[in-house]
XYZ file of N, CA, C and O in Angstrom:
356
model
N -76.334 39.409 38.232
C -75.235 40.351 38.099
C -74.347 40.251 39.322
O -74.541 39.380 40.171
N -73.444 41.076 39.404
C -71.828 40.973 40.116
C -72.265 41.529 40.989
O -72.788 42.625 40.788
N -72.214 41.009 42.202
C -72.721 42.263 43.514
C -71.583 42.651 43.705
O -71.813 43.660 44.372
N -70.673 42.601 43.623
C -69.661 43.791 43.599
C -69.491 45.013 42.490
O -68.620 45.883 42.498
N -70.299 44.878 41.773
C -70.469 45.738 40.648
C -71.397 47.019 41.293
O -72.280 46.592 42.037
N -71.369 48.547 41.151
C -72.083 49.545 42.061
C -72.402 50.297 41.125
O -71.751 50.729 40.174
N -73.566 50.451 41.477
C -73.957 52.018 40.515
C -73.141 53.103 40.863
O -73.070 53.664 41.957
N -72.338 53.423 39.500
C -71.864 53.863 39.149
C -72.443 55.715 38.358
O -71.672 56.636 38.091
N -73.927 55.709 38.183
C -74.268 57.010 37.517
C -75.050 57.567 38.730
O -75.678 56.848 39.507
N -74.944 59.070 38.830
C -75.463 60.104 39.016
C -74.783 59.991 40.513
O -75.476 59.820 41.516
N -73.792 60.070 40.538
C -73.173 60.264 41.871
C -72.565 61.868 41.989
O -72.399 62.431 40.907
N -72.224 62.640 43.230
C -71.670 63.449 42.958
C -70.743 63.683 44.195
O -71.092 63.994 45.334
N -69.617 63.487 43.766
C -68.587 63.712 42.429
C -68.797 62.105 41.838
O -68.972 60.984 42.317
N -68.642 62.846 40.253
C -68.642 61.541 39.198
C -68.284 60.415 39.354
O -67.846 60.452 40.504
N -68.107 58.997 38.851
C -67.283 57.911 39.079
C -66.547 58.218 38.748
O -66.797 58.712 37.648
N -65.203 58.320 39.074
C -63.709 57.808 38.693
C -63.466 56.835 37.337
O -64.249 55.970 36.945
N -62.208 57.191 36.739
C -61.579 56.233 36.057
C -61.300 54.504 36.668
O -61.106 53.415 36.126
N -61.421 55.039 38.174
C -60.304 53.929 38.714
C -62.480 52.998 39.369
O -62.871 51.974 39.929
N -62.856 53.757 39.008
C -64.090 52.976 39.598
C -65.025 52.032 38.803
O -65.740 51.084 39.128
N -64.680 52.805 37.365
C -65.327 52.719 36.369
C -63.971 50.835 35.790
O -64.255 49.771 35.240
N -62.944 51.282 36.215
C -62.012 50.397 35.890
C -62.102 49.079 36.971
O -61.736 47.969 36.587
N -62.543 49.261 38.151
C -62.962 48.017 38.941
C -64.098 47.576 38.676
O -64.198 46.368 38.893
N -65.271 48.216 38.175
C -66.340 47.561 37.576
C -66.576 46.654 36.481
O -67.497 45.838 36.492
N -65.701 46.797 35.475
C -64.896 46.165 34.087
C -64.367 45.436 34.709
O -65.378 44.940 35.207
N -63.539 44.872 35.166
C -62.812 44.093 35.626
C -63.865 43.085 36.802
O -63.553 41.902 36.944
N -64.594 43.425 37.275
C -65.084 42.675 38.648
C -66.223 41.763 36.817
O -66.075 40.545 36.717
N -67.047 42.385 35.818
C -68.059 42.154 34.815
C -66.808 41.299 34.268
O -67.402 40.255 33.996
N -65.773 41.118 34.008
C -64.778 40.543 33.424
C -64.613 38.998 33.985
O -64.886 37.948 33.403
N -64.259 39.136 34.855
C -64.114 38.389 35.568
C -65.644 37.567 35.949
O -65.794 36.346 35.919
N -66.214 38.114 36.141
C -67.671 37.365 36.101
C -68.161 36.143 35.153
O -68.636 35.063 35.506
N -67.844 36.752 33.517
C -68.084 36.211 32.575
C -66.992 35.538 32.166
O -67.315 34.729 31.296
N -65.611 35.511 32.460
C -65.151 34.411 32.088
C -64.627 33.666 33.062
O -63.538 33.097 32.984
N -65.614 33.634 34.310
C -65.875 32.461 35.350
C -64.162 32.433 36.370
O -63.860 31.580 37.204
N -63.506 33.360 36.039
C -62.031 33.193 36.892
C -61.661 34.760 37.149
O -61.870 35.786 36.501
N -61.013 34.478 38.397
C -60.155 35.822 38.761
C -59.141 36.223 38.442
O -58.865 37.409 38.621
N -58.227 35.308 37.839
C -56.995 35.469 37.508
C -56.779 34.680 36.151
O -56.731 33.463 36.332
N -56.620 35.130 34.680
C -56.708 34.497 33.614
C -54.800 33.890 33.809
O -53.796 34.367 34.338
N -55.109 32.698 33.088
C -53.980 32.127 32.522
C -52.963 33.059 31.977
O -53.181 34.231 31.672
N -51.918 32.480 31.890
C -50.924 33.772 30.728
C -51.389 33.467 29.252
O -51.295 34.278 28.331
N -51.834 32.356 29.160
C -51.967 32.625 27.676
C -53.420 33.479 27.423
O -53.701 34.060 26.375
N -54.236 33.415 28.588
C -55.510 34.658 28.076
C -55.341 35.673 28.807
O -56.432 36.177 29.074
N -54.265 36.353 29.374
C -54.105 37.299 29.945
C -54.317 38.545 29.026
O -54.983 39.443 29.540
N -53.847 38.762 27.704
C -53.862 39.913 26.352
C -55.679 39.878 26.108
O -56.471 40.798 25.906
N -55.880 38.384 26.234
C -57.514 38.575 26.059
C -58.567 39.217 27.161
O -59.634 39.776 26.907
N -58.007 38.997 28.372
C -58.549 39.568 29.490
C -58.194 40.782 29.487
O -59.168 41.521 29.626
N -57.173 41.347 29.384
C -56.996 42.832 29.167
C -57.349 43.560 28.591
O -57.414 44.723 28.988
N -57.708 43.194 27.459
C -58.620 43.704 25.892
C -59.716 43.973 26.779
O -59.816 45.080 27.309
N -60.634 42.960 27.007
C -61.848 43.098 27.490
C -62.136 44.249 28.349
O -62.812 45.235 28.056
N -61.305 43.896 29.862
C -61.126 44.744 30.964
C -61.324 46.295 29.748
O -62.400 46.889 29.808
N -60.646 46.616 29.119
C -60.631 48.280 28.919
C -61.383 48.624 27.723
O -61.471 49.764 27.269
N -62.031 47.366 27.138
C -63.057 47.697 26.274
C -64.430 47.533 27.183
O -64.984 48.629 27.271
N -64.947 46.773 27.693
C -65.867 47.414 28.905
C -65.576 48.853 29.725
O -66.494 49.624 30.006
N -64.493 49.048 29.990
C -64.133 50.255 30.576
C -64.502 51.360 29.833
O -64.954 52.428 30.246
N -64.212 50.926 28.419
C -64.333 52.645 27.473
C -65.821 52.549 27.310
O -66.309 53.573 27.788
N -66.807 51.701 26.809
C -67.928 51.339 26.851
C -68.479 52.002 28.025
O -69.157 52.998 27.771
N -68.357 51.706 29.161
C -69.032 52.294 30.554
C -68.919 53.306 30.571
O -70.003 53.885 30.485
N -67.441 54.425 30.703
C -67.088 55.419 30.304
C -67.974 56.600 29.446
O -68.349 57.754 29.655
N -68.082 55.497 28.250
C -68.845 56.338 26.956
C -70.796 56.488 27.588
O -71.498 57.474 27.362
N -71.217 55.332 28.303
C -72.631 54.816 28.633
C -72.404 55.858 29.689
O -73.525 56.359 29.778
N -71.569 56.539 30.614
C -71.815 57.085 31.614
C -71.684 58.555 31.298
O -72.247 59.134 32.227
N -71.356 59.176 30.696
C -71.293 60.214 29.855
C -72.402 60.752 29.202
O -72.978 61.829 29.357
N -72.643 59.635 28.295
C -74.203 59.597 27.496
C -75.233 60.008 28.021
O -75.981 60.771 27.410
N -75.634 59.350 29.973
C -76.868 58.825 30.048
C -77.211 60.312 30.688
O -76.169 60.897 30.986
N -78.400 61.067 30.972
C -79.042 62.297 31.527
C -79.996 61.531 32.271
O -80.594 60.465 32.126
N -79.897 62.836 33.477
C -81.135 62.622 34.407
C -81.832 63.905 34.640
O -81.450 64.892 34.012
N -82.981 64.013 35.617
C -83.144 64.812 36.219
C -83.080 65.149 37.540
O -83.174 66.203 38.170
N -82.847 63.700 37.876
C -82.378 63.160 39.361
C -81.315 64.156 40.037
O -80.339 64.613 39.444
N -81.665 64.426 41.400
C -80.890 65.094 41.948
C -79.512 63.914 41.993
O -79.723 62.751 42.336
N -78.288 64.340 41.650
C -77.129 63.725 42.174
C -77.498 62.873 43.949
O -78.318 63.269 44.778
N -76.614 61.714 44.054
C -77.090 60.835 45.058
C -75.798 61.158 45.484
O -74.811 61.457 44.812
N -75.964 61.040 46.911
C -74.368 61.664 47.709
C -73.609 59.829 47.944
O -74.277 58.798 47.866
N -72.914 59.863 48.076
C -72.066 58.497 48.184
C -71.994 57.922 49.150
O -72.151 56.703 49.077
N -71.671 58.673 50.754
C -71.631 58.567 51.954
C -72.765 58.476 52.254
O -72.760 58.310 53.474
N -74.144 58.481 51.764
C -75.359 58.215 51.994
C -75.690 56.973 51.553
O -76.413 56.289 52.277
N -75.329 56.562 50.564
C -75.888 55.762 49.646
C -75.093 54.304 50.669
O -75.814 53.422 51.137
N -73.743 54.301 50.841
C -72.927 53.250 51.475
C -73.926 53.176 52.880
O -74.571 52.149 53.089
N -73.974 53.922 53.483
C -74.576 53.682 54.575
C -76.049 53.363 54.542
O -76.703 53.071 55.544
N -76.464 53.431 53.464
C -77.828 52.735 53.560
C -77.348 51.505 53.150
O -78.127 50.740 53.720
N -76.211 50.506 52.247
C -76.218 49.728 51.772
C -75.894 48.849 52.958
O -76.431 47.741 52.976
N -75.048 49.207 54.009
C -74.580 48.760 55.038
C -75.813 48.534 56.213
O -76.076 47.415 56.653
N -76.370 49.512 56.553
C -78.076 48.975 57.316
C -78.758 47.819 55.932
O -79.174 46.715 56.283
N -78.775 47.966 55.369
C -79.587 47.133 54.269
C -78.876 45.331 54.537
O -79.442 44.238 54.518
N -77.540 45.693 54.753
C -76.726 44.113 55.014
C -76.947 43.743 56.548
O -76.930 42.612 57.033
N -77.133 44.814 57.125
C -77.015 44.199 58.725
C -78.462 43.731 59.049
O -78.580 42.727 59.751
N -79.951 44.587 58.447
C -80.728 43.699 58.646
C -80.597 42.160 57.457
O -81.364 41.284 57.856
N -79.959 41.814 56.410
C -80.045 40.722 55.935
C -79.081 39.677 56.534
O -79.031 38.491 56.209
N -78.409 40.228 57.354
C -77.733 39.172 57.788
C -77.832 39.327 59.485
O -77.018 38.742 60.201
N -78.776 40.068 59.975
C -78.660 40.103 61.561
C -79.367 38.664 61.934
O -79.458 38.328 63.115
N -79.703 38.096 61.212
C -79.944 36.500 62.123
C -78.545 35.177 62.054
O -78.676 34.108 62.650
């Protein structure tokens, strides 16, 4: 999977439109191996982009926990110690 792709559920405050919309797009881009589609698959890349989007949207809505909400500013900063020991050599 896309390591730029982030969990996205049980955050609090919710994911965003605009987060939920870089995740679609980063899974987009993944699978059809380019960052920037041609003009002639640009209508096809766009389709995609916001049909993954409504999909995630709908999957993030759906899913229940019992999990306490995970704070965000916590979560980055563990991801960031987590990179500095993988890359402190």
């Amino acid at each position: 999977m896309c390591r730029n792709i982030h969990q996205l559920h049980n955050f609090e405050p919710p994911a965003t439109s605009a987060e939920i919309h870089a995740a679609a797009l980063q899974y987009v881009r993944k699978v059809a191996g380019s960052t920037r589609p041609s003009q002639a698959n640009q209508e096809a890349f766009d389709r995609a982009v916001a049909a993954v989007a409504a999909a995630t949207a709908d999957l993030l809505g759906a899913l229940v926990t019992t999990a306490a909400p995970k704070n965000r500013e916590e979560e980055a900063a563990k991801a960031r110690a987590r990179a500095e020991r993988r890359y402190a050599s």
